Amino acid sequence: MKTDLKKKLSWLWENMEGCRILYIIGILGTVLYNALQLTVPYFSQKIIDLFLTGENAARNLIEKRELFYELVIAMVVLTIFRTTVVYLVCMDVEHVSQTMLYRIRNVLFRKIEHQDMNFYNTYRTGDLMTRVTGDLDAVRHMVAWVIRSVVEAFSLLLATAVYFLYMDWRLTLCMFGIAPFMLAVILKFRDKVAPRHRELREKLAQMNTAAQENISGNRVVKAFAREDYEIQKFDECNRDYSETNKKTSKTWLIYFPYVETFANLMPVLLLAVGGLFIINKQITMGEYVAFSSLIWAIQNPMRMLGNIMNEFQRFSASADKVMEIYYSEPKIVDKEDAVDLPGRFAGKVEFRNVSFKYEDGKLPVLHNISFVAKPGETVAIMGETGCGKTSLIHLIPRFYEPTEGEVLIDGVNVADMKLAQLRKNIGLATQDVLLYSDTIDGNIAYGDSHLSQKEVVKFAKYSAAAQFISKMPEGYETIIGERGVGLSGGQKQRISLARALAVKPAILILDDTTSAVDMETEKQIQHSLNELDFPCTKIIIAQRISTTKFADKILVIQDGRITESGTHEELIAKKGYYYSLVALQTGEEV
Ligand code: GTP
Ligand code: MG
């Protein structure tokens, strides 16, 4: 997404809400301290003309000594005042930029949190991280430095121009004659450097992604002894980034000599033309000194323009990326006329001719799926890997929307429900277990932070986790995850099951949740699932016959289609796929 500069600046302005006045004060302060820069040459000019080189210099020094002291003191006082203004402006602008950054960062995080699954499939973690760190810093830099530098450059140029014109307009015109050439060079540079910054930003995101994937996937790297390969891969990303950085800097080096030549021509011009003016008595010596002591006020802004342009392009590339997330909207949201269902659901789940295709996928994953799970029933879903089981259950909490057909709960299409109400009624233990770096207690009570300790223990018992938890060094207070105690696959699954149960859902969805636990523990879990002290419809994906055997209904999915459905006995009698599975798992003909 490429947004024009005006839009980006108004976006900054929008996010400065609450500190806009402070920012304007900062900008006015910038103008003020730049205008104050001119006071020193002004006073020097007066001192030189009156007390050093003028016709009556010697007499003035005796007769107007007071004035001399006054001029010197005024110079000192104004310098101190100017320094104070600079200090206050820096503090003020820093405050504004940090407040704005804090606000944008929170909005970005909120946006990312509310996104659909599709969003997470599209964006790489490293890229998202780059947006909320490096890119945001470029945005901050724009507010804290670039905009101020532009104001500084222009106010300095303008103030100098006015002062020069006041002294002698002809000499001023000669000095500013160089400006158009300089501007042409800078504009050419801008066109060259803009694509470089976009490239630079992309390379940084690539490098961050490589680092992030390696850190989180370090075990795999180690298991396959691929450290050298990964180091080399990272080195390539790093070199790519570094080379692009160098290329970007070199772009400026091509233009730099032109800018410098024009800038350095100014003193030469002043010497030649100014000298002539003095000889012709068109300007005084003091005025000449004022001109020459202020020539930097024209040179510097012109030199700075290159850098400013560079920063503008960096901001532009980064703001595109940040604003893309800032203005992104999830597609799956509450409908305006969504049905309000504040109470607990009865738990009837119905699929009506549901077909589904991933947005980025080529082929449909589910075809014409229809089934009903009555309140309190257990429906088991079986099928070989990749047949569409996870995709199917993800349609219930509306992580994705069916391409055709409807998913209904208690007779209401999930698309017509409020997302928060729908999801509050669902307890989901996902196939890839993710636990937080928190205590076991905190992980189990994740969906309901008011859960009492007693209840946490109860749910841990339901999921057959209580036993191993009590053996942990600090029991339920043991920190697990990245910075704590490691857990086995089966232990993680059991905590994830306890977490899903702890919200006392009307619909419990388990995606292969007992695949890593032993048969004995699985039996215990099954037993407790039947003994839950709240009504609950269970949809269980499983590979083992021992899990599916007691379900009220078993659905066999093959290539995204339900090919068999019925109870254990019915399916065995059918002598189809389920029957062959039973034979395979029990090792005997049934
Ligand atoms: P197992 O968990 O291995 O038993 O498989 P599953 O039955 O749960 O399969 P799943 O529903 O995860 O995937 C079904 C098909 O959808 C597979 O062919 C996947 O390649 C495809 N698929 C899964 N997730 C995505 C996704 O996010 N995007 C796209 N485009 N395809 C996906
Ligand atoms: Mg799956």
PDB file of C-alpha atoms in Angstrom, residues 192-452:
ATOM      1  CA  LYS A 192      16.903   7.922  -6.844  1.00  0.00           C
ATOM      2  CA  VAL A 193      16.854   7.253  -3.125  1.00  0.00           C
ATOM      3  CA  ALA A 194      13.125   6.496  -2.639  1.00  0.00           C
ATOM      4  CA  PRO A 195      13.200   2.937  -4.075  1.00  0.00           C
ATOM      5  CA  ARG A 196      16.375   2.231  -2.099  1.00  0.00           C
ATOM      6  CA  HIS A 197      14.553   2.859   1.159  1.00  0.00           C
ATOM      7  CA  ARG A 198      11.709   0.555   0.254  1.00  0.00           C
ATOM      8  CA  GLU A 199      14.260  -2.126  -0.608  1.00  0.00           C
ATOM      9  CA  LEU A 200      16.145  -1.482   2.619  1.00  0.00           C
ATOM     10  CA  ARG A 201      13.011  -1.931   4.665  1.00  0.00           C
ATOM     11  CA  GLU A 202      12.188  -5.213   2.936  1.00  0.00           C
ATOM     12  CA  LYS A 203      15.691  -6.567   3.578  1.00  0.00           C
ATOM     13  CA  LEU A 204      15.449  -5.651   7.243  1.00  0.00           C
ATOM     14  CA  ALA A 205      12.157  -7.536   7.541  1.00  0.00           C
ATOM     15  CA  GLN A 206      13.737 -10.557   5.835  1.00  0.00           C
ATOM     16  CA  MET A 207      16.649 -10.514   8.233  1.00  0.00           C
ATOM     17  CA  ASN A 208      14.368 -10.222  11.257  1.00  0.00           C
ATOM     18  CA  THR A 209      12.226 -13.092  10.004  1.00  0.00           C
ATOM     19  CA  ALA A 210      15.302 -15.286   9.587  1.00  0.00           C
ATOM     20  CA  ALA A 211      16.451 -14.464  13.123  1.00  0.00           C
ATOM     21  CA  GLN A 212      13.016 -14.980  14.659  1.00  0.00           C
ATOM     22  CA  GLU A 213      12.427 -18.334  12.942  1.00  0.00           C
ATOM     23  CA  ASN A 214      15.825 -19.572  14.024  1.00  0.00           C
ATOM     24  CA  ILE A 215      15.345 -18.587  17.624  1.00  0.00           C
ATOM     25  CA  SER A 216      11.921 -20.204  17.939  1.00  0.00           C
ATOM     26  CA  GLY A 217      12.887 -23.215  15.837  1.00  0.00           C
ATOM     27  CA  ASN A 218      16.293 -23.709  17.372  1.00  0.00           C
ATOM     28  CA  ARG A 219      15.614 -27.289  18.433  1.00  0.00           C
ATOM     29  CA  VAL A 220      14.963 -28.358  14.873  1.00  0.00           C
ATOM     30  CA  VAL A 221      18.145 -26.667  13.735  1.00  0.00           C
ATOM     31  CA  LYS A 222      20.111 -28.506  16.417  1.00  0.00           C
ATOM     32  CA  ALA A 223      18.433 -31.851  15.772  1.00  0.00           C
ATOM     33  CA  PHE A 224      19.457 -31.722  12.132  1.00  0.00           C
ATOM     34  CA  ALA A 225      22.846 -30.187  12.914  1.00  0.00           C
ATOM     35  CA  ARG A 226      22.029 -27.376  10.512  1.00  0.00           C
ATOM     36  CA  GLU A 227      23.661 -24.584  12.496  1.00  0.00           C
ATOM     37  CA  ASP A 228      26.273 -23.861   9.835  1.00  0.00           C
ATOM     38  CA  TYR A 229      23.655 -23.789   7.124  1.00  0.00           C
ATOM     39  CA  GLU A 230      21.433 -21.437   9.135  1.00  0.00           C
ATOM     40  CA  ILE A 231      24.385 -19.224  10.030  1.00  0.00           C
ATOM     41  CA  GLN A 232      25.240 -18.988   6.367  1.00  0.00           C
ATOM     42  CA  LYS A 233      21.617 -18.232   5.479  1.00  0.00           C
ATOM     43  CA  PHE A 234      21.502 -15.474   8.084  1.00  0.00           C
ATOM     44  CA  ASP A 235      24.838 -14.179   6.870  1.00  0.00           C
ATOM     45  CA  GLU A 236      23.317 -13.811   3.393  1.00  0.00           C
ATOM     46  CA  CYS A 237      20.354 -11.850   4.749  1.00  0.00           C
ATOM     47  CA  ASN A 238      22.687  -9.752   6.853  1.00  0.00           C
ATOM     48  CA  ARG A 239      25.012  -9.069   3.928  1.00  0.00           C
ATOM     49  CA  ASP A 240      22.071  -8.226   1.705  1.00  0.00           C
ATOM     50  CA  TYR A 241      20.859  -5.703   4.255  1.00  0.00           C
ATOM     51  CA  SER A 242      24.306  -4.279   4.774  1.00  0.00           C
ATOM     52  CA  GLU A 243      24.937  -3.983   1.006  1.00  0.00           C
ATOM     53  CA  THR A 244      21.620  -2.244   0.472  1.00  0.00           C
ATOM     54  CA  ASN A 245      22.533   0.144   3.276  1.00  0.00           C
ATOM     55  CA  LYS A 246      25.833   0.886   1.593  1.00  0.00           C
ATOM     56  CA  LYS A 247      24.161   1.356  -1.772  1.00  0.00           C
ATOM     57  CA  THR A 248      21.717   3.796  -0.196  1.00  0.00           C
ATOM     58  CA  SER A 249      24.560   5.784   1.319  1.00  0.00           C
ATOM     59  CA  LYS A 250      26.435   5.735  -1.969  1.00  0.00           C
ATOM     60  CA  THR A 251      23.428   7.219  -3.726  1.00  0.00           C
ATOM     61  CA  TRP A 252      24.000  10.337  -1.674  1.00  0.00           C
ATOM     62  CA  LEU A 253      27.702  10.275  -2.442  1.00  0.00           C
ATOM     63  CA  ILE A 254      26.931  10.699  -6.135  1.00  0.00           C
ATOM     64  CA  TYR A 255      25.013  13.893  -5.437  1.00  0.00           C
ATOM     65  CA  PHE A 256      27.067  15.159  -2.543  1.00  0.00           C
ATOM     66  CA  PRO A 257      29.917  16.691  -4.629  1.00  0.00           C
ATOM     67  CA  TYR A 258      27.435  18.806  -6.623  1.00  0.00           C
ATOM     68  CA  VAL A 259      25.734  20.078  -3.474  1.00  0.00           C
ATOM     69  CA  GLU A 260      29.112  20.815  -1.866  1.00  0.00           C
ATOM     70  CA  THR A 261      30.406  22.619  -4.942  1.00  0.00           C
ATOM     71  CA  PHE A 262      27.358  24.881  -5.063  1.00  0.00           C
ATOM     72  CA  ALA A 263      27.490  25.451  -1.313  1.00  0.00           C
ATOM     73  CA  ASN A 264      31.188  26.322  -1.435  1.00  0.00           C
ATOM     74  CA  LEU A 265      30.680  28.683  -4.325  1.00  0.00           C
ATOM     75  CA  MET A 266      28.810  31.013  -2.013  1.00  0.00           C
ATOM     76  CA  PRO A 267      31.742  32.385   0.006  1.00  0.00           C
ATOM     77  CA  VAL A 268      33.682  32.806  -3.236  1.00  0.00           C
ATOM     78  CA  LEU A 269      30.804  34.701  -4.730  1.00  0.00           C
ATOM     79  CA  LEU A 270      30.502  36.822  -1.604  1.00  0.00           C
ATOM     80  CA  LEU A 271      34.208  37.596  -1.671  1.00  0.00           C
ATOM     81  CA  ALA A 272      34.099  38.680  -5.288  1.00  0.00           C
ATOM     82  CA  VAL A 273      30.784  40.525  -5.430  1.00  0.00           C
ATOM     83  CA  GLY A 274      30.841  41.713  -1.785  1.00  0.00           C
ATOM     84  CA  GLY A 275      34.396  43.034  -2.289  1.00  0.00           C
ATOM     85  CA  LEU A 276      33.230  45.059  -5.260  1.00  0.00           C
ATOM     86  CA  PHE A 277      30.290  46.394  -3.264  1.00  0.00           C
ATOM     87  CA  ILE A 278      32.615  47.531  -0.456  1.00  0.00           C
ATOM     88  CA  ILE A 279      34.954  49.229  -2.915  1.00  0.00           C
ATOM     89  CA  ASN A 280      31.965  51.003  -4.426  1.00  0.00           C
ATOM     90  CA  LYS A 281      30.821  51.843  -0.889  1.00  0.00           C
ATOM     91  CA  GLN A 282      27.458  50.167  -1.465  1.00  0.00           C
ATOM     92  CA  ILE A 283      27.813  48.198   1.771  1.00  0.00           C
ATOM     93  CA  THR A 284      29.783  48.855   4.949  1.00  0.00           C
ATOM     94  CA  MET A 285      32.506  46.619   6.326  1.00  0.00           C
ATOM     95  CA  GLY A 286      30.137  45.653   9.165  1.00  0.00           C
ATOM     96  CA  GLU A 287      27.501  44.603   6.665  1.00  0.00           C
ATOM     97  CA  TYR A 288      30.034  42.558   4.771  1.00  0.00           C
ATOM     98  CA  VAL A 289      31.018  40.801   7.998  1.00  0.00           C
ATOM     99  CA  ALA A 290      27.313  40.179   8.752  1.00  0.00           C
ATOM    100  CA  PHE A 291      26.870  38.701   5.281  1.00  0.00           C
ATOM    101  CA  SER A 292      29.871  36.464   5.564  1.00  0.00           C
ATOM    102  CA  SER A 293      29.138  35.392   9.148  1.00  0.00           C
ATOM    103  CA  LEU A 294      25.653  34.381   8.074  1.00  0.00           C
ATOM    104  CA  ILE A 295      26.531  32.623   4.886  1.00  0.00           C
ATOM    105  CA  TRP A 296      26.404  29.298   6.748  1.00  0.00           C
ATOM    106  CA  ALA A 297      22.697  29.988   7.393  1.00  0.00           C
ATOM    107  CA  ILE A 298      22.152  29.512   3.661  1.00  0.00           C
ATOM    108  CA  GLN A 299      24.771  26.812   3.111  1.00  0.00           C
ATOM    109  CA  ASN A 300      23.714  24.564   5.967  1.00  0.00           C
ATOM    110  CA  PRO A 301      20.015  24.233   5.150  1.00  0.00           C
ATOM    111  CA  MET A 302      20.941  23.453   1.553  1.00  0.00           C
ATOM    112  CA  ARG A 303      23.394  20.781   2.669  1.00  0.00           C
ATOM    113  CA  MET A 304      20.813  19.464   5.143  1.00  0.00           C
ATOM    114  CA  LEU A 305      18.207  19.118   2.443  1.00  0.00           C
ATOM    115  CA  GLY A 306      19.869  15.956   1.143  1.00  0.00           C
ATOM    116  CA  ASN A 307      19.738  14.341   4.545  1.00  0.00           C
ATOM    117  CA  ILE A 308      16.199  15.546   5.120  1.00  0.00           C
ATOM    118  CA  MET A 309      15.123  14.100   1.786  1.00  0.00           C
ATOM    119  CA  ASN A 310      16.762  10.832   2.766  1.00  0.00           C
ATOM    120  CA  GLU A 311      14.864  10.739   6.047  1.00  0.00           C
ATOM    121  CA  PHE A 312      11.635  11.643   4.297  1.00  0.00           C
ATOM    122  CA  GLN A 313      12.010   8.622   2.057  1.00  0.00           C
ATOM    123  CA  ARG A 314      12.833   6.382   5.009  1.00  0.00           C
ATOM    124  CA  PHE A 315       9.738   7.644   6.791  1.00  0.00           C
ATOM    125  CA  SER A 316       7.662   7.209   3.667  1.00  0.00           C
ATOM    126  CA  ALA A 317       8.656   3.555   3.209  1.00  0.00           C
ATOM    127  CA  SER A 318       8.107   2.762   6.897  1.00  0.00           C
ATOM    128  CA  ALA A 319       4.839   4.676   7.226  1.00  0.00           C
ATOM    129  CA  ASP A 320       3.409   2.642   4.319  1.00  0.00           C
ATOM    130  CA  LYS A 321       4.086  -0.512   6.292  1.00  0.00           C
ATOM    131  CA  VAL A 322       2.815   0.807   9.619  1.00  0.00           C
ATOM    132  CA  MET A 323      -0.327   2.337   8.133  1.00  0.00           C
ATOM    133  CA  GLU A 324      -1.135  -0.886   6.341  1.00  0.00           C
ATOM    134  CA  ILE A 325      -1.568  -2.556   9.727  1.00  0.00           C
ATOM    135  CA  TYR A 326      -3.013   0.573  11.355  1.00  0.00           C
ATOM    136  CA  TYR A 327      -5.885   0.688   8.879  1.00  0.00           C
ATOM    137  CA  SER A 328      -6.272  -3.068   8.434  1.00  0.00           C
ATOM    138  CA  GLU A 329      -9.638  -4.464   9.368  1.00  0.00           C
ATOM    139  CA  PRO A 330     -10.444  -8.084  10.091  1.00  0.00           C
ATOM    140  CA  LYS A 331     -12.931  -9.525   7.611  1.00  0.00           C
ATOM    141  CA  ILE A 332     -14.621 -11.693  10.187  1.00  0.00           C
ATOM    142  CA  VAL A 333     -16.445  -9.257  12.454  1.00  0.00           C
ATOM    143  CA  ASP A 334     -19.792  -8.915  14.173  1.00  0.00           C
ATOM    144  CA  LYS A 335     -22.576  -8.138  11.735  1.00  0.00           C
ATOM    145  CA  GLU A 336     -24.422  -4.909  12.409  1.00  0.00           C
ATOM    146  CA  ASP A 337     -27.636  -6.804  13.051  1.00  0.00           C
ATOM    147  CA  ALA A 338     -25.925  -9.642  14.941  1.00  0.00           C
ATOM    148  CA  VAL A 339     -28.204 -11.634  17.239  1.00  0.00           C
ATOM    149  CA  ASP A 340     -27.661 -10.967  20.924  1.00  0.00           C
ATOM    150  CA  LEU A 341     -27.279 -14.252  22.793  1.00  0.00           C
ATOM    151  CA  PRO A 342     -25.864 -13.359  26.181  1.00  0.00           C
ATOM    152  CA  GLY A 343     -26.762 -16.616  27.929  1.00  0.00           C
ATOM    153  CA  ARG A 344     -25.131 -20.004  27.856  1.00  0.00           C
ATOM    154  CA  PHE A 345     -25.711 -21.987  24.642  1.00  0.00           C
ATOM    155  CA  ALA A 346     -27.499 -25.333  24.732  1.00  0.00           C
ATOM    156  CA  GLY A 347     -24.749 -26.615  22.475  1.00  0.00           C
ATOM    157  CA  LYS A 348     -26.409 -27.997  19.356  1.00  0.00           C
ATOM    158  CA  VAL A 349     -23.900 -27.863  16.502  1.00  0.00           C
ATOM    159  CA  GLU A 350     -25.075 -28.290  12.944  1.00  0.00           C
ATOM    160  CA  PHE A 351     -23.209 -28.218   9.623  1.00  0.00           C
ATOM    161  CA  ARG A 352     -25.468 -27.708   6.600  1.00  0.00           C
ATOM    162  CA  ASN A 353     -23.890 -28.471   3.230  1.00  0.00           C
ATOM    163  CA  VAL A 354     -20.672 -26.773   4.216  1.00  0.00           C
ATOM    164  CA  SER A 355     -17.876 -26.418   1.674  1.00  0.00           C
ATOM    165  CA  PHE A 356     -14.693 -24.538   2.375  1.00  0.00           C
ATOM    166  CA  LYS A 357     -11.629 -23.293   0.553  1.00  0.00           C
ATOM    167  CA  TYR A 358      -8.740 -21.301   2.079  1.00  0.00           C
ATOM    168  CA  GLU A 359      -8.418 -17.840   0.578  1.00  0.00           C
ATOM    169  CA  ASP A 360      -4.875 -18.540  -0.530  1.00  0.00           C
ATOM    170  CA  GLY A 361      -5.567 -22.172  -1.379  1.00  0.00           C
ATOM    171  CA  LYS A 362      -6.310 -23.456  -4.858  1.00  0.00           C
ATOM    172  CA  LEU A 363      -8.592 -26.387  -4.122  1.00  0.00           C
ATOM    173  CA  PRO A 364     -11.548 -26.743  -1.741  1.00  0.00           C
ATOM    174  CA  VAL A 365     -10.651 -28.485   1.511  1.00  0.00           C
ATOM    175  CA  LEU A 366     -14.177 -29.440   2.606  1.00  0.00           C
ATOM    176  CA  HIS A 367     -17.034 -30.569   0.391  1.00  0.00           C
ATOM    177  CA  ASN A 368     -20.691 -30.556   1.308  1.00  0.00           C
ATOM    178  CA  ILE A 369     -20.321 -31.434   4.990  1.00  0.00           C
ATOM    179  CA  SER A 370     -23.575 -31.994   6.881  1.00  0.00           C
ATOM    180  CA  PHE A 371     -24.032 -33.363  10.383  1.00  0.00           C
ATOM    181  CA  VAL A 372     -25.693 -32.554  13.679  1.00  0.00           C
ATOM    182  CA  ALA A 373     -24.293 -32.812  17.199  1.00  0.00           C
ATOM    183  CA  LYS A 374     -27.155 -32.612  19.673  1.00  0.00           C
ATOM    184  CA  PRO A 375     -26.615 -30.888  23.030  1.00  0.00           C
ATOM    185  CA  GLY A 376     -24.518 -33.083  25.281  1.00  0.00           C
ATOM    186  CA  GLU A 377     -23.538 -35.506  22.520  1.00  0.00           C
ATOM    187  CA  THR A 378     -20.041 -36.579  21.680  1.00  0.00           C
ATOM    188  CA  VAL A 379     -19.100 -36.525  18.013  1.00  0.00           C
ATOM    189  CA  ALA A 380     -15.787 -38.032  17.003  1.00  0.00           C
ATOM    190  CA  ILE A 381     -14.073 -37.036  13.781  1.00  0.00           C
ATOM    191  CA  MET A 382     -11.601 -39.387  12.154  1.00  0.00           C
ATOM    192  CA  GLY A 383      -9.688 -39.400   8.950  1.00  0.00           C
ATOM    193  CA  GLU A 384      -6.224 -39.559   7.583  1.00  0.00           C
ATOM    194  CA  THR A 385      -3.858 -36.677   7.961  1.00  0.00           C
ATOM    195  CA  GLY A 386      -4.610 -33.649   5.784  1.00  0.00           C
ATOM    196  CA  CYS A 387      -8.212 -34.706   5.107  1.00  0.00           C
ATOM    197  CA  GLY A 388      -9.630 -31.483   6.583  1.00  0.00           C
ATOM    198  CA  LYS A 389     -10.467 -32.240  10.233  1.00  0.00           C
ATOM    199  CA  THR A 390      -8.816 -29.158  11.729  1.00  0.00           C
ATOM    200  CA  SER A 391     -10.237 -26.989   8.947  1.00  0.00           C
ATOM    201  CA  LEU A 392     -13.691 -28.304   9.788  1.00  0.00           C
ATOM    202  CA  ILE A 393     -13.618 -27.548  13.498  1.00  0.00           C
ATOM    203  CA  HIS A 394     -12.121 -24.097  12.859  1.00  0.00           C
ATOM    204  CA  LEU A 395     -15.403 -23.147  11.205  1.00  0.00           C
ATOM    205  CA  ILE A 396     -17.293 -23.541  14.508  1.00  0.00           C
ATOM    206  CA  PRO A 397     -15.650 -20.606  16.368  1.00  0.00           C
ATOM    207  CA  ARG A 398     -15.747 -18.762  12.999  1.00  0.00           C
ATOM    208  CA  PHE A 399     -11.982 -18.594  12.548  1.00  0.00           C
ATOM    209  CA  TYR A 400     -12.839 -18.912   8.878  1.00  0.00           C
ATOM    210  CA  GLU A 401     -16.122 -18.635   7.007  1.00  0.00           C
ATOM    211  CA  PRO A 402     -17.507 -21.460   4.884  1.00  0.00           C
ATOM    212  CA  THR A 403     -17.435 -20.807   1.160  1.00  0.00           C
ATOM    213  CA  GLU A 404     -20.815 -22.469   0.885  1.00  0.00           C
ATOM    214  CA  GLY A 405     -23.393 -23.697   3.363  1.00  0.00           C
ATOM    215  CA  GLU A 406     -23.887 -22.772   7.013  1.00  0.00           C
ATOM    216  CA  VAL A 407     -22.609 -23.656  10.436  1.00  0.00           C
ATOM    217  CA  LEU A 408     -25.334 -23.299  13.071  1.00  0.00           C
ATOM    218  CA  ILE A 409     -25.293 -23.412  16.833  1.00  0.00           C
ATOM    219  CA  ASP A 410     -28.632 -23.818  18.563  1.00  0.00           C
ATOM    220  CA  GLY A 411     -30.211 -23.115  15.202  1.00  0.00           C
ATOM    221  CA  VAL A 412     -28.462 -19.753  14.690  1.00  0.00           C
ATOM    222  CA  ASN A 413     -25.896 -19.281  11.949  1.00  0.00           C
ATOM    223  CA  VAL A 414     -22.536 -18.551  13.616  1.00  0.00           C
ATOM    224  CA  ALA A 415     -22.084 -15.709  11.116  1.00  0.00           C
ATOM    225  CA  ASP A 416     -25.088 -13.961  12.723  1.00  0.00           C
ATOM    226  CA  MET A 417     -23.755 -14.270  16.264  1.00  0.00           C
ATOM    227  CA  LYS A 418     -21.532 -11.864  18.153  1.00  0.00           C
ATOM    228  CA  LEU A 419     -17.994 -13.240  18.026  1.00  0.00           C
ATOM    229  CA  ALA A 420     -17.334 -12.723  21.735  1.00  0.00           C
ATOM    230  CA  GLN A 421     -20.546 -14.504  22.736  1.00  0.00           C
ATOM    231  CA  LEU A 422     -19.907 -17.355  20.303  1.00  0.00           C
ATOM    232  CA  ARG A 423     -16.316 -17.924  21.381  1.00  0.00           C
ATOM    233  CA  LYS A 424     -17.117 -17.620  25.077  1.00  0.00           C
ATOM    234  CA  ASN A 425     -19.228 -20.736  24.679  1.00  0.00           C
ATOM    235  CA  ILE A 426     -16.486 -22.764  23.046  1.00  0.00           C
ATOM    236  CA  GLY A 427     -13.578 -24.481  24.748  1.00  0.00           C
ATOM    237  CA  LEU A 428     -10.880 -25.325  22.240  1.00  0.00           C
ATOM    238  CA  ALA A 429      -7.748 -27.362  22.691  1.00  0.00           C
ATOM    239  CA  THR A 430      -5.800 -26.811  19.490  1.00  0.00           C
ATOM    240  CA  GLN A 431      -3.629 -29.334  17.727  1.00  0.00           C
ATOM    241  CA  ASP A 432      -0.463 -27.271  18.163  1.00  0.00           C
ATOM    242  CA  VAL A 433      -0.388 -26.625  21.874  1.00  0.00           C
ATOM    243  CA  LEU A 434       0.781 -23.179  22.859  1.00  0.00           C
ATOM    244  CA  LEU A 435       1.230 -22.453  26.531  1.00  0.00           C
ATOM    245  CA  TYR A 436       2.293 -19.092  27.901  1.00  0.00           C
ATOM    246  CA  SER A 437       5.416 -18.391  29.929  1.00  0.00           C
ATOM    247  CA  ASP A 438       3.328 -18.226  33.058  1.00  0.00           C
ATOM    248  CA  THR A 439       2.500 -20.439  36.035  1.00  0.00           C
ATOM    249  CA  ILE A 440       0.543 -23.659  35.468  1.00  0.00           C
ATOM    250  CA  ASP A 441      -2.259 -22.050  37.424  1.00  0.00           C
ATOM    251  CA  GLY A 442      -2.208 -18.998  35.152  1.00  0.00           C
ATOM    252  CA  ASN A 443      -2.260 -21.171  32.051  1.00  0.00           C
ATOM    253  CA  ILE A 444      -5.237 -23.242  33.179  1.00  0.00           C
ATOM    254  CA  ALA A 445      -7.182 -20.159  34.261  1.00  0.00           C
ATOM    255  CA  TYR A 446      -6.313 -18.286  31.033  1.00  0.00           C
ATOM    256  CA  GLY A 447      -9.924 -18.132  29.813  1.00  0.00           C
ATOM    257  CA  ASP A 448     -11.342 -17.209  33.213  1.00  0.00           C
ATOM    258  CA  SER A 449      -9.020 -15.258  35.459  1.00  0.00           C
ATOM    259  CA  HIS A 450     -11.493 -15.422  38.372  1.00  0.00           C
ATOM    260  CA  LEU A 451     -11.172 -19.176  38.632  1.00  0.00           C
ATOM    261  CA  SER A 452     -10.506 -20.297  42.208  1.00  0.00           C
TER     262      SER A 452
END
